[in-house]
């Protein structure tokens, strides 16, 4: 039996939204979960730092992947 030829160098490229939308949904859910627990500003600061770090790193990650 003949085997199907496998193309060499085949790449699969994801559209930009395939990574951005799940990341945005994760950030929104994280904000919703942290919202009631973070009644004062001092408790919300670590979550803000995490979300800021994600926001800073996401464009570079997307650029690297695409």
Coordinates of N, CA and C in Angstrom, one line a residue:
X1 N 0.8 -1.2 0.0 CA 0.0 0.0 0.0 C 0.9 1.2 0.0
X2 N 0.5 2.2 -0.7 CA 1.2 3.5 -0.8 C 0.8 4.3 0.4
X3 N 1.8 5.0 0.9 CA 1.6 5.9 2.0 C 1.4 7.3 1.5
X4 N 0.5 8.1 2.1 CA 0.3 9.5 1.6 C 1.6 10.3 1.9
X5 N 1.9 11.2 0.9 CA 3.1 12.0 1.1 C 2.8 13.1 2.1
X6 N 3.8 13.3 3.0 CA 3.7 14.3 4.0 C 4.5 15.5 3.6
X7 N 3.9 16.7 3.5 CA 4.6 17.8 3.0 C 5.6 18.3 4.1
X8 N 6.8 18.7 3.6 CA 7.8 19.1 4.5 C 7.7 20.6 4.7
X9 N 8.0 21.1 5.9 CA 7.9 22.5 6.2 C 6.5 23.1 6.3
X10 N 5.6 22.2 6.5 CA 4.2 22.7 6.6 C 4.1 23.4 8.0
X11 N 3.4 24.6 7.9 CA 3.2 25.4 9.1 C 1.8 25.6 9.3
X12 N 1.4 25.7 10.5 CA 0.0 26.0 10.9 C 0.0 27.4 11.6
X13 N -0.6 28.3 11.0 CA -0.6 29.7 11.6 C -2.0 29.9 12.2
X14 N -2.0 30.4 13.4 CA -3.3 30.7 14.1 C -3.6 32.2 13.8
X15 N -4.9 32.5 13.7 CA -5.2 33.9 13.6 C -5.0 34.6 15.0
X16 N -4.8 35.9 15.0 CA -4.5 36.6 16.2 C -5.5 36.4 17.3
X17 N -6.8 36.3 16.9 CA -7.8 36.1 17.9 C -7.9 34.8 18.6
X18 N -7.2 33.8 18.0 CA -7.2 32.4 18.6 C -6.5 32.4 19.9
X19 N -5.6 33.3 20.1 CA -4.9 33.4 21.4 C -5.4 34.6 22.2
X20 N -5.8 35.7 21.5 CA -6.2 36.9 22.2 C -7.6 36.7 23.0
X21 N -8.5 36.0 22.3 CA -9.8 35.9 22.9 C -9.8 35.0 24.2
X22 N -9.1 33.8 24.2 CA -9.1 33.1 25.4 C -8.3 33.8 26.5
X23 N -7.3 34.6 26.2 CA -6.6 35.4 27.2 C -7.5 36.5 27.7
X24 N -8.2 37.1 26.9 CA -9.2 38.2 27.3 C -10.3 37.6 28.2
X25 N -10.8 36.4 27.8 CA -11.8 35.7 28.7 C -11.2 35.3 30.0
X26 N -10.0 34.9 30.0 CA -9.4 34.5 31.3 C -9.2 35.7 32.2
X27 N -8.7 36.8 31.6 CA -8.6 38.0 32.4 C -9.9 38.6 33.0
X28 N -10.9 38.5 32.1 CA -12.3 38.9 32.6 C -12.8 38.1 33.7
X29 N -12.6 36.7 33.6 CA -13.1 35.9 34.7 C -12.3 36.0 35.9
X30 N -11.0 36.3 35.8 CA -10.1 36.5 36.9 C -10.6 37.8 37.6
X31 N -10.9 38.8 36.9 CA -11.4 40.1 37.5 C -12.7 39.9 38.2
X32 N -13.6 39.0 37.6 CA -14.9 38.8 38.3 C -14.7 38.0 39.6
X33 N -13.8 37.0 39.6 CA -13.6 36.2 40.8 C -12.9 37.1 41.8
X34 N -12.0 37.9 41.5 CA -11.3 38.7 42.4 C -12.0 39.9 42.9
X35 N -13.1 40.3 42.2 CA -13.8 41.5 42.5 C -14.4 41.5 43.9
X36 N -15.3 40.6 44.2 CA -15.9 40.6 45.6 C -14.8 40.4 46.7
X37 N -13.8 39.7 46.5 CA -12.8 39.5 47.5 C -11.9 40.7 47.8
X38 N -11.8 41.5 46.8 CA -10.9 42.7 46.8 C -11.7 44.0 47.1
X39 N -12.2 44.1 48.3 CA -13.1 45.2 48.7 C -12.2 46.5 48.9
X40 N -11.0 46.3 49.3 CA -10.2 47.5 49.5 C -9.0 47.5 48.5
X41 N -8.4 48.7 48.3 CA -7.4 48.8 47.3 C -6.2 48.0 47.5
X42 N -5.8 47.8 48.8 CA -4.6 47.1 49.1 C -4.7 45.6 48.7
X43 N -5.9 45.1 48.8 CA -6.1 43.7 48.4 C -6.1 43.5 46.9
X44 N -6.5 44.5 46.1 CA -6.6 44.4 44.7 C -5.3 44.7 44.0
X45 N -4.3 45.2 44.7 CA -3.0 45.5 44.1 C -2.3 44.3 43.5
X46 N -2.2 43.2 44.1 CA -1.5 42.1 43.4 C -2.2 41.6 42.2
X47 N -3.6 41.6 42.2 CA -4.3 41.2 41.0 C -4.0 42.2 39.8
X48 N -4.0 43.5 40.2 CA -3.7 44.5 39.2 C -2.3 44.4 38.6
X49 N -1.4 44.0 39.4 CA 0.0 43.8 38.9 C 0.0 42.6 38.0
X50 N -0.7 41.5 38.3 CA -0.7 40.4 37.4 C -1.3 40.7 36.1
X51 N -2.5 41.4 36.2 CA -3.2 41.7 34.9 C -2.3 42.7 34.1
X52 N -1.6 43.6 34.8 CA -0.7 44.5 34.0 C 0.4 43.8 33.4
X53 N 1.0 42.8 34.1 CA 2.1 42.0 33.5 C 1.6 41.2 32.3
X54 N 0.4 40.7 32.4 CA -0.2 39.9 31.3 C -0.4 40.8 30.1
X55 N -0.9 42.0 30.4 CA -1.1 43.0 29.3 C 0.1 43.5 28.7
X56 N 1.2 43.6 29.4 CA 2.5 44.0 28.9 C 3.1 42.9 28.0
X57 N 3.0 41.6 28.5 CA 3.6 40.5 27.8 C 2.9 39.9 26.6
X58 N 1.6 40.1 26.6 CA 0.7 39.5 25.5 C 1.1 40.0 24.1
X59 N 1.3 41.3 23.9 CA 1.7 41.7 22.5 C 3.0 41.1 22.0
X60 N 4.0 41.0 22.9 CA 5.2 40.4 22.5 C 5.0 38.9 22.2
X61 N 4.2 38.2 23.0 CA 3.9 36.8 22.8 C 3.2 36.6 21.4
X62 N 2.2 37.4 21.2 CA 1.5 37.3 19.9 C 2.4 37.6 18.7
X63 N 3.2 38.6 18.9 CA 4.1 38.9 17.8 C 5.1 37.7 17.5
X64 N 5.5 37.1 18.6 CA 6.4 35.9 18.5 C 5.7 34.7 17.8
X65 N 4.5 34.5 18.2 CA 3.7 33.4 17.6 C 3.3 33.6 16.2
X66 N 2.9 34.8 15.9 CA 2.5 35.1 14.5 C 3.6 35.5 13.6

